[in-house]
Short mmCIF file of C-alpha atoms in Angstrom, two decimals:
data_model
loop_
_atom_site.label_atom_id
_atom_site.label_comp_id
_atom_site.label_asym_id
_atom_site.label_seq_id
_atom_site.Cartn_x
_atom_site.Cartn_y
_atom_site.Cartn_z
CA MET A 1310 -20.68 -163.96 -263.96
CA SER A 1311 -19.22 -160.67 -262.72
CA ASP A 1312 -21.00 -161.19 -259.37
CA LYS A 1313 -19.01 -164.39 -258.87
CA LYS A 1314 -15.74 -162.57 -259.66
CA GLU A 1315 -16.60 -159.77 -257.25
CA SER A 1316 -17.52 -162.27 -254.55
CA HIS A 1317 -14.23 -164.12 -255.09
CA LYS A 1318 -12.26 -160.84 -254.85
CA GLN A 1319 -13.98 -159.99 -251.57
CA LYS A 1320 -13.22 -163.44 -250.12
CA SER A 1321 -9.59 -163.15 -251.26
CA ALA A 1322 -9.22 -159.76 -249.63
CA VAL A 1323 -10.57 -161.13 -246.35
CA THR A 1324 -8.31 -164.19 -246.29
CA GLU A 1325 -5.22 -162.47 -247.70
CA LYS A 1326 -2.42 -162.34 -245.15
CA SER A 1327 -0.11 -159.42 -244.77
CA THR A 1328 3.49 -160.26 -245.62
CA THR A 1329 4.92 -157.20 -243.91
CA PRO A 1330 5.59 -157.03 -240.17
CA TYR A 1331 4.47 -153.39 -240.30
CA HIS A 1332 0.80 -153.98 -241.06
CA LEU A 1333 -1.82 -152.10 -239.07
CA SER A 1334 -5.52 -152.31 -239.82
CA ALA A 1335 -7.78 -149.32 -240.40
CA ASN A 1336 -9.27 -149.90 -236.93
CA ASP A 1337 -5.93 -149.57 -235.12
CA SER A 1338 -5.37 -146.27 -233.37
CA PRO A 1339 -3.18 -145.07 -230.46
CA GLU A 1340 -6.11 -144.65 -228.08
CA ASN A 1341 -7.21 -148.29 -228.41
CA ILE A 1342 -7.06 -150.49 -225.34
CA ILE A 1343 -6.17 -153.88 -226.73
CA THR A 1344 -6.79 -155.90 -223.56
CA GLN A 1345 -9.06 -155.44 -220.58
CA VAL A 1346 -6.32 -156.55 -218.17
CA GLN A 1347 -4.86 -153.42 -216.66
CA LEU A 1348 -1.35 -153.58 -215.19
CA ARG A 1349 -1.48 -152.71 -211.50
CA GLY A 1350 1.97 -153.98 -210.53
CA GLU A 1351 1.24 -157.21 -208.70
CA ASN A 1352 -0.50 -158.72 -211.76
CA TYR A 1353 2.43 -158.44 -214.17
CA ASN A 1354 2.28 -162.06 -215.35
CA GLU A 1355 -1.45 -161.87 -216.11
CA TRP A 1356 -1.01 -158.54 -217.92
CA ALA A 1357 2.02 -159.70 -219.93
CA ARG A 1358 0.19 -162.85 -221.05
CA ALA A 1359 -2.87 -160.83 -222.14
CA MET A 1360 -0.70 -158.31 -224.00
CA ARG A 1361 1.31 -161.01 -225.80
CA THR A 1362 -1.92 -162.68 -226.87
CA ALA A 1363 -3.43 -159.43 -228.16
CA LEU A 1364 -0.26 -158.41 -229.98
CA ARG A 1365 0.13 -161.86 -231.55
CA ALA A 1366 -3.48 -161.66 -232.73
CA LYS A 1367 -2.57 -158.39 -234.44
CA LYS A 1368 0.63 -160.00 -235.82
CA ILE A 1369 2.88 -157.34 -234.32
CA TRP A 1370 4.23 -159.08 -231.21
CA LEU A 1371 7.64 -159.32 -232.90
CA HIS A 1372 8.10 -155.56 -232.43
CA CYS A 1373 8.54 -156.20 -228.71
CA GLY A 1374 11.25 -158.70 -229.50
CA SER A 1375 13.01 -159.49 -232.71
CA ILE A 1376 12.24 -156.70 -235.18
CA LYS A 1377 14.98 -154.14 -234.71
CA HIS A 1378 14.96 -150.47 -235.54
CA THR A 1379 16.43 -149.78 -238.95
CA SER A 1380 18.89 -146.95 -239.35
CA ASP A 1381 18.43 -146.15 -243.02
CA ASP A 1382 16.13 -143.48 -244.44
CA SER A 1383 13.79 -145.91 -246.14
CA THR A 1384 10.02 -146.15 -246.09
CA GLU A 1385 10.57 -149.25 -243.97
CA GLN A 1386 12.00 -147.04 -241.22
CA GLU A 1387 8.87 -144.87 -241.30
CA ASP A 1388 6.69 -147.99 -241.13
CA TRP A 1389 8.77 -149.29 -238.22
CA TRP A 1390 8.29 -146.04 -236.28
CA THR A 1391 4.54 -146.07 -237.01
CA VAL A 1392 4.04 -149.57 -235.60
CA ASN A 1393 6.47 -148.97 -232.73
CA SER A 1394 4.65 -145.78 -231.69
CA MET A 1395 1.32 -147.60 -231.84
CA LEU A 1396 2.73 -150.33 -229.59
CA VAL A 1397 4.07 -147.84 -227.05
CA SER A 1398 0.62 -146.20 -226.92
CA TRP A 1399 -1.15 -149.55 -226.47
CA ILE A 1400 1.22 -150.66 -223.73
CA LEU A 1401 0.84 -147.39 -221.84
CA ASN A 1402 -2.96 -147.45 -222.28
CA THR A 1403 -3.15 -150.74 -220.36
CA ILE A 1404 -1.21 -149.53 -217.32
CA GLU A 1405 -2.99 -148.15 -214.28
CA PRO A 1406 -2.51 -144.33 -214.26
CA VAL A 1407 -0.75 -144.24 -210.87
CA LEU A 1408 1.73 -146.89 -212.01
CA ARG A 1409 2.09 -145.33 -215.47
CA SER A 1410 3.40 -142.13 -213.90
CA THR A 1411 6.31 -144.09 -212.36
CA ILE A 1412 7.38 -145.79 -215.59
CA THR A 1413 10.40 -144.38 -217.37
CA TYR A 1414 9.46 -142.91 -220.72
CA GLN A 1415 10.72 -145.10 -223.54
CA GLU A 1416 10.19 -144.42 -227.24
CA ILE A 1417 11.05 -147.96 -228.29
CA ALA A 1418 8.38 -150.60 -227.54
CA LYS A 1419 10.93 -153.34 -226.82
CA GLU A 1420 12.81 -151.13 -224.35
CA LEU A 1421 9.53 -150.19 -222.64
CA TRP A 1422 8.47 -153.85 -222.49
CA ASP A 1423 11.84 -154.92 -221.06
CA ASP A 1424 11.83 -152.10 -218.49
CA ILE A 1425 8.36 -153.06 -217.25
CA LYS A 1426 9.35 -156.73 -217.12
CA GLU A 1427 12.53 -156.00 -215.18
CA ARG A 1428 10.70 -153.88 -212.63
CA LEU A 1429 7.51 -155.88 -212.13
CA SER A 1430 8.20 -159.54 -212.85
CA VAL A 1431 10.32 -160.02 -209.76
CA GLY A 1432 9.47 -163.32 -208.11
CA ASN A 1433 8.93 -163.73 -204.40
CA GLY A 1434 11.93 -165.91 -203.50
CA PRO A 1435 11.10 -166.52 -199.82
CA ARG A 1436 7.50 -167.52 -200.63
CA ILE A 1437 8.68 -169.90 -203.35
CA GLN A 1438 11.05 -171.55 -200.86
CA GLN A 1439 8.26 -171.81 -198.29
CA LEU A 1440 5.96 -173.52 -200.79
CA LYS A 1441 8.71 -175.94 -201.84
CA TYR A 1442 9.32 -176.82 -198.19
CA GLU A 1443 5.60 -177.39 -197.58
CA LEU A 1444 5.45 -179.71 -200.61
CA ILE A 1445 8.42 -181.71 -199.34
CA GLU A 1446 6.80 -182.04 -195.89
CA CYS A 1447 3.47 -183.14 -197.35
CA LYS A 1448 3.05 -186.78 -196.26
CA GLN A 1449 0.15 -189.20 -196.17
CA GLN A 1450 1.14 -190.47 -192.69
CA GLY A 1451 -0.93 -193.65 -192.79
CA LEU A 1452 -4.17 -191.97 -193.89
CA THR A 1453 -6.28 -193.40 -196.68
CA ILE A 1454 -6.23 -191.52 -199.94
CA MET A 1455 -9.77 -190.27 -199.34
CA ASN A 1456 -8.96 -188.98 -195.84
CA TYR A 1457 -5.65 -187.51 -196.93
#
């Protein structure tokens, strides 16, 4: 009978969800690399997508967006700083060393994320216009669908 209770407790612990946005697992550490996609500059969109996915899987993506720094001296502030510092480490660990040296040091994960986005997500306006023009000029000109 006690084996069943113990088994149930173990299953509950595995399926139990954290209700705090400051939860880190025992396996989380600052030296972890949470995605294999390394930011090189020209691959910002790929890197950002991989990072968002990894951070959502860890249920801490909100720290790069909507969870704001608290100003009171509560334990929540200490938890916020712990998760924020972990995020800054993870973000920096996925950036190519040459590029990392050019990134402004930011202590706040959201500010770091926004700085990287502002610098590296710039679209190529002339190329976009060229592609739009080529699409407009794309015509079948009497060819069959198979030949076109």
